[in-house]
Amino acid sequence: MSLPAPAAPPRPAYRDVNVLRWLTAYTASVTGDVVYFLALSWAATRVAGPSQVGLVVAAGALPRAVLMLGGGVVADRFGPRRVAVVSDAVRCGVILVTAGAVVAAAPGVRLLIAVALVFGAVDAVFMPAVGALPPRITTPAQLARVQGMRGLSIRLGNATGPLLAGALLVSGGTAGAFAASGTLFAVSLVLLLTVRTSEPPRPAPLPRGSARRELGDGLRYLRRHRLLAPLVVVTGLSEMCFSGPVATGLVLLADERGWGAPGMGWIAGAFSVGAAAAALLLTAAPRIPRAGLAMAGALLVTAAGAVALGRAASLPAAVAFGALIGMSSGFTTTVTGALIQTETDPRYLGRVTSVTTLCTLGLAPALFPAVGITVHLWGAGVFFTGCGAVCLLAAVLALSTPVLRRAGLRPPGR
């Protein structure tokens, strides 16, 4: 009697065409976001001067932060793929219409604020939906790799977006930059339409109620979960300084030490290279043993690196510490994202993703004023020491929570 042939090993995520389509769509979306943001800021500067740029940017950040949790409810109720496709289509239409309006007449501050408000509101729905897709396009064992690939995508978009925006603003003006951003969203939309998703096994569906009731249900699920509750807190703390405020801190640090714009560029570049290296390593790694403990160790490295960066006396030392922080914080971001998507009940994934996205991105604009005030009163070294203290607090929480310290990346139920 012949034995059945052994099952073929699962295909790595970086060789899965379906995952690659999602990744390409995500990269186009990230790049389009960067081009849109720079075009919006440039248009506001040209129309009303630097004093109005903050008002226009805040007009987009406010609805994104306020509506982010509601976006998670929408993703869970209607399915993340459908919500991502529809919201991406709306973003594409809004930006292309804006490009046409800019061609027809010079944009005013009211138009720019209106565009920022609409885009921010739609983004609050798109971000939780597209973030909740990975568990539906790959296996739980591949989620760490997918998160690593997502990190590479973000770095690529953040690197190429400003170059593309700058070239377009010179050659085609604000209208050309908006048109290019809308085209990138159109590319993202077409690719998302080709992505195949599968519904993971789940218990009987939850009864639907009002949006407020579903949001409350999701928050209660998160609060009562033994692993997710502390993990989301650790994620928020670890990303608090590194999802935006640290970039402002680098500018002020370089200015304070006399390194100028080139010095700031070298440190920021080293940070990005370190983060990309961590993402590439985790994309290729077959597994992450003792993921919770490794995450806590990376947070300790980030805390030490942030304090050292703030005290660096020379530019080469600051560049080295910037690369170290980028690598350790990039590792933490990938592992926390994979753990959240592995452990979350699929029925709540959109709402949980909206909470983590709000913690990491939605609230970042509120911290920007604190960066300037801290550096003005006490110096850049104190700001980076504060970042290190926040990361240390996250590491202590991870190490002092047994279920989080022992967490591993494995399919649920094993």
XYZ file of C-alpha atoms in Angstrom:
414
model
C 0.000 0.000 0.000
C 1.567 3.279 -1.099
C 1.646 6.210 1.223
C 0.146 9.537 0.094
C 2.630 12.061 -1.205
C 3.633 14.659 1.368
C 1.918 18.002 1.030
C 3.922 20.643 -0.768
C 5.355 23.335 1.507
C 3.405 26.603 1.407
C 4.647 29.145 -1.118
C 6.597 32.016 0.488
C 4.685 35.290 0.406
C 7.295 36.962 -1.807
C 6.566 34.338 -4.497
C 2.778 34.533 -4.227
C 1.399 36.469 -7.209
C -1.748 37.400 -5.297
C 0.291 38.886 -2.437
C 2.506 40.712 -4.911
C -0.547 42.288 -6.559
C -1.711 43.538 -3.160
C 1.798 44.787 -2.390
C 2.059 46.665 -5.689
C -1.348 48.231 -5.092
C -0.255 49.250 -1.598
C 3.004 50.738 -2.927
C 1.122 52.771 -5.544
C -1.245 53.995 -2.831
C 1.568 55.023 -0.455
C 3.392 56.843 -3.257
C 0.155 58.555 -4.299
C -0.399 59.656 -0.697
C 3.048 61.257 -0.547
C 2.596 63.058 -3.881
C -0.883 64.269 -2.848
C 0.325 65.571 0.517
C 3.236 67.484 -1.010
C 1.069 68.891 -3.807
C -1.519 70.031 -1.263
C 1.134 71.661 0.932
C 2.772 73.341 -2.067
C -0.544 74.676 -3.329
C -1.400 76.061 0.117
C 1.994 77.754 0.329
C 1.593 79.365 -3.094
C -1.977 80.509 -2.460
C -1.881 81.749 1.122
C 1.705 81.507 2.357
C 3.354 79.294 4.959
C 0.997 80.414 7.721
C -1.928 78.599 6.061
C -0.156 75.295 5.353
C -0.736 74.068 8.888
C -4.439 74.880 8.635
C -4.828 72.921 5.388
C -2.859 69.915 6.675
C -4.821 69.905 9.936
C -8.057 69.924 7.915
C -7.055 66.544 6.514
C -5.650 65.118 9.742
C -8.684 65.932 11.889
C -11.345 63.822 10.087
C -8.831 60.988 9.667
C -8.285 60.845 13.423
C -11.953 61.345 14.363
C -13.373 58.826 11.872
C -10.638 56.166 11.999
C -12.462 53.923 14.499
C -15.651 54.190 12.466
C -13.656 53.117 9.421
C -12.798 49.885 11.207
C -16.493 49.223 11.810
C -17.210 49.730 8.103
C -14.395 47.351 7.121
C -15.697 44.613 9.429
C -19.324 45.056 8.382
C -18.845 45.052 4.601
C -15.516 43.247 4.230
C -12.073 44.876 3.961
C -11.587 44.191 0.229
C -14.882 45.792 -0.798
C -14.310 48.783 1.462
C -10.725 49.229 0.252
C -11.831 49.148 -3.394
C -14.697 51.624 -2.937
C -12.698 54.069 -0.803
C -9.737 53.871 -3.198
C -12.089 54.694 -6.079
C -13.412 57.715 -4.181
C -9.881 58.942 -3.410
C -8.968 58.571 -7.072
C -12.035 60.495 -8.225
C -11.589 63.310 -5.689
C -7.953 63.948 -6.606
C -8.518 63.761 -10.365
C -11.442 66.200 -10.071
C -9.201 68.464 -7.991
C -6.546 68.357 -10.725
C -9.173 69.436 -13.249
C -10.390 72.224 -10.990
C -6.834 73.518 -10.560
C -6.416 73.596 -14.358
C -9.683 75.511 -14.757
C -8.945 78.133 -12.112
C -6.330 78.987 -9.511
C -7.094 77.041 -6.295
C -8.173 78.963 -3.218
C -7.709 78.065 0.420
C -11.362 77.018 0.705
C -10.979 74.498 -2.134
C -7.804 73.063 -0.611
C -9.414 72.742 2.813
C -12.455 71.038 1.280
C -10.220 68.567 -0.590
C -8.227 67.866 2.572
C -11.406 67.259 4.585
C -12.887 64.833 2.052
C -9.626 63.005 1.475
C -8.988 62.665 5.219
C -12.483 61.275 5.797
C -12.123 58.691 2.992
C -8.610 57.811 4.158
C -10.046 57.008 7.590
C -12.033 54.220 5.899
C -9.362 53.083 3.441
C -6.504 52.641 5.912
C -8.161 50.119 8.290
C -9.570 48.196 5.317
C -6.321 47.823 3.393
C -4.474 47.050 6.633
C -6.904 44.221 7.427
C -6.379 42.467 4.063
C -3.149 40.449 4.679
C -4.791 37.629 6.713
C -7.231 37.158 3.824
C -4.569 36.883 1.118
C -1.991 34.662 2.813
C -1.606 32.047 5.546
C -0.937 32.939 9.195
C 2.577 31.505 8.898
C 3.397 34.081 6.194
C 2.070 37.164 7.982
C 5.484 38.233 9.300
C 6.866 38.106 5.773
C 3.922 40.096 4.432
C 4.436 42.740 7.126
C 8.114 42.901 6.184
C 7.139 43.373 2.539
C 4.689 46.065 3.594
C 7.514 47.848 5.427
C 9.616 47.773 2.256
C 6.648 49.150 0.341
C 6.286 52.074 2.734
C 10.002 52.879 2.522
C 9.910 52.732 -1.276
C 6.865 55.002 -1.456
C 8.346 57.484 1.005
C 11.608 57.555 -0.965
C 10.202 57.899 -4.484
C 7.139 60.027 -3.665
C 9.010 63.267 -2.850
C 11.252 62.899 -5.924
C 8.229 62.333 -8.160
C 6.298 65.202 -6.569
C 9.218 67.587 -6.939
C 9.692 66.761 -10.610
C 5.980 67.071 -11.328
C 5.572 70.360 -9.477
C 8.388 71.813 -11.592
C 7.190 70.421 -14.925
C 3.401 70.308 -14.561
C 2.630 72.498 -11.576
C 0.114 71.653 -8.871
C -2.376 70.266 -11.386
C 0.211 67.842 -12.765
C 1.123 66.618 -9.280
C -2.540 66.099 -8.359
C -3.132 64.276 -11.660
C -0.167 61.975 -11.015
C -1.425 61.249 -7.497
C -4.882 60.389 -8.841
C -3.308 58.151 -11.482
C -1.379 56.263 -8.809
C -4.620 55.746 -6.894
C -6.181 54.454 -10.129
C -3.324 51.942 -10.489
C -3.857 50.886 -6.886
C -7.589 50.475 -7.536
C -7.113 48.310 -10.646
C -4.685 46.032 -8.828
C -6.937 45.732 -5.762
C -9.738 44.552 -8.061
C -7.518 41.616 -9.115
C -6.592 40.555 -5.576
C -8.280 37.336 -4.469
C -9.345 37.060 -0.852
C -10.579 34.142 1.198
C -12.723 34.245 4.284
C -10.866 32.465 7.106
C -12.799 29.951 9.229
C -14.835 31.720 11.844
C -17.654 31.088 14.311
C -21.222 32.132 13.588
C -21.374 35.782 12.532
C -22.091 38.372 15.134
C -25.482 40.056 14.992
C -25.292 43.494 13.447
C -26.453 46.514 15.342
C -25.831 50.189 15.045
C -22.365 51.411 14.110
C -21.886 52.707 17.649
C -22.831 49.328 19.102
C -20.447 47.513 16.755
C -17.657 49.915 17.633
C -18.282 49.396 21.338
C -18.336 45.644 20.812
C -14.968 45.809 19.051
C -13.425 47.951 21.773
C -14.697 45.560 24.468
C -13.242 42.612 22.552
C -9.893 44.373 22.397
C -9.957 45.417 26.053
C -10.770 41.892 27.275
C -8.268 40.046 25.080
C -5.355 38.832 27.215
C -2.741 39.344 24.475
C -4.148 42.044 22.207
C -4.908 44.576 24.950
C -1.295 44.962 26.129
C 0.032 44.452 22.593
C -1.932 47.427 21.226
C -0.632 49.591 24.085
C 2.934 48.489 23.324
C 2.362 49.200 19.627
C 1.035 52.694 20.347
C 3.934 53.522 22.661
C 6.560 52.148 20.286
C 5.188 54.150 17.343
C 4.336 57.323 19.242
C 7.639 59.037 18.431
C 8.555 57.259 15.226
C 5.431 57.691 13.077
C 6.160 61.354 12.360
C 7.433 63.423 15.323
C 10.960 61.997 15.079
C 11.334 63.492 11.573
C 10.721 66.960 13.020
C 13.097 66.121 15.842
C 15.831 65.237 13.339
C 15.432 68.617 11.604
C 15.734 70.458 14.916
C 18.647 68.273 16.080
C 20.623 68.946 12.890
C 19.930 72.671 13.170
C 20.937 72.770 16.830
C 24.243 70.924 16.235
C 25.111 72.935 13.121
C 24.944 69.964 10.744
C 22.525 71.750 8.431
C 20.135 70.241 5.923
C 22.711 67.777 4.523
C 23.306 66.381 7.998
C 19.587 65.993 8.569
C 19.337 64.199 5.220
C 22.126 61.784 6.129
C 20.512 60.867 9.465
C 17.020 60.489 7.969
C 18.458 58.437 5.112
C 20.278 56.154 7.531
C 17.044 55.700 9.491
C 15.210 54.681 6.313
C 18.000 52.320 5.234
C 17.973 50.646 8.649
C 14.200 50.228 8.577
C 14.354 48.837 5.040
C 17.083 46.389 6.081
C 14.898 45.118 8.938
C 11.919 44.743 6.605
C 14.037 42.870 4.041
C 15.425 40.557 6.719
C 11.955 39.702 7.996
C 10.686 39.207 4.437
C 13.326 36.545 3.835
C 13.264 34.959 7.324
C 11.225 31.737 7.457
C 10.185 32.303 11.071
C 10.712 34.548 14.084
C 11.381 32.470 17.194
C 9.956 33.872 20.428
C 8.511 36.894 18.666
C 7.266 38.624 21.832
C 10.653 38.461 23.534
C 12.427 39.563 20.338
C 10.049 42.526 20.088
C 10.856 43.589 23.663
C 14.584 43.311 22.948
C 14.224 45.487 19.847
C 12.374 48.100 21.920
C 15.259 48.196 24.397
C 17.698 48.752 21.526
C 15.478 51.533 20.159
C 15.328 53.211 23.567
C 19.111 53.158 23.947
C 19.638 54.320 20.359
C 17.239 57.256 20.726
C 19.016 58.532 23.844
C 22.419 58.083 22.166
C 21.232 59.947 19.050
C 20.144 62.917 21.133
C 23.598 63.019 22.764
C 25.652 62.377 19.608
C 28.505 64.867 19.351
C 29.376 64.217 15.707
C 27.439 63.677 12.520
C 28.931 60.199 11.764
C 27.857 58.998 15.219
C 24.365 60.410 14.698
C 24.110 58.675 11.324
C 25.121 55.353 12.904
C 22.572 55.721 15.693
C 19.927 56.721 13.144
C 20.523 53.496 11.227
C 20.353 51.482 14.469
C 17.043 53.079 15.472
C 15.611 52.528 12.000
C 16.496 48.837 12.080
C 15.214 48.152 15.603
C 12.013 50.186 15.257
C 11.364 48.639 11.834
C 11.699 45.180 13.375
C 9.262 46.115 16.144
C 6.690 47.495 13.708
C 6.760 44.343 11.587
C 6.514 41.929 14.510
C 3.732 43.811 16.304
C 1.726 44.020 13.068
C 2.117 40.302 12.410
C 1.173 39.395 16.003
C -1.947 41.560 15.890
C -3.136 40.055 12.611
C -2.359 36.505 13.757
C -4.163 36.755 17.084
C -7.209 38.849 16.161
C -10.549 37.173 15.503
C -11.270 37.904 11.808
C -14.653 39.375 12.749
C -12.905 42.192 14.605
C -9.814 42.698 12.457
C -10.995 45.954 10.846
C -11.810 47.522 14.200
C -8.565 46.366 15.818
C -6.609 47.629 12.804
C -8.358 50.994 13.077
C -7.307 51.301 16.733
C -3.659 50.513 15.984
C -3.664 52.812 12.950
C -5.146 55.615 15.036
C -2.430 55.107 17.664
C 0.420 55.027 15.131
C -0.671 57.541 12.473
C -3.909 59.297 13.336
C -2.704 60.987 16.518
C 0.798 61.890 15.282
C -0.163 65.464 14.217
C -1.165 66.227 17.791
C 2.409 65.534 18.922
C 4.144 67.876 16.475
C 3.656 71.016 18.622
C 5.139 69.168 21.619
C 8.311 68.463 19.625
C 8.948 72.130 18.904
C 8.138 73.245 22.442
C 10.396 70.589 24.000
C 13.351 71.404 21.757
C 12.855 75.146 22.247
C 12.804 74.892 26.062
C 15.267 72.072 26.769
C 17.059 71.135 23.558
C 16.891 68.270 21.050
C 18.742 65.918 23.395
C 15.860 66.064 25.879
C 13.345 65.288 23.130
C 15.207 62.164 22.024
C 15.717 61.139 25.649
C 11.945 61.376 26.033
C 11.509 59.161 22.964
C 13.869 56.655 24.539
C 11.894 56.748 27.791
C 8.645 56.019 25.917
C 10.254 53.054 24.124
C 11.675 51.818 27.429
C 8.193 51.956 28.941
C 6.893 49.858 26.018
C 9.686 47.309 26.520
C 8.998 47.061 30.248
C 5.296 46.486 29.572
C 6.121 43.756 27.042
C 8.548 42.007 29.402
C 6.262 42.278 32.434
C 3.238 40.770 30.637
C 3.779 36.987 30.559
C 1.363 36.259 27.696
C 3.018 38.951 25.588
C 6.537 37.929 26.535
C 5.807 34.339 25.447
C 3.879 35.325 22.292
C 4.889 33.580 19.081
C 3.972 33.870 15.419
C 2.020 30.717 14.694
C -1.358 29.845 13.209
C -4.185 30.203 15.783
C -5.048 26.973 17.565
C -1.564 25.467 17.380
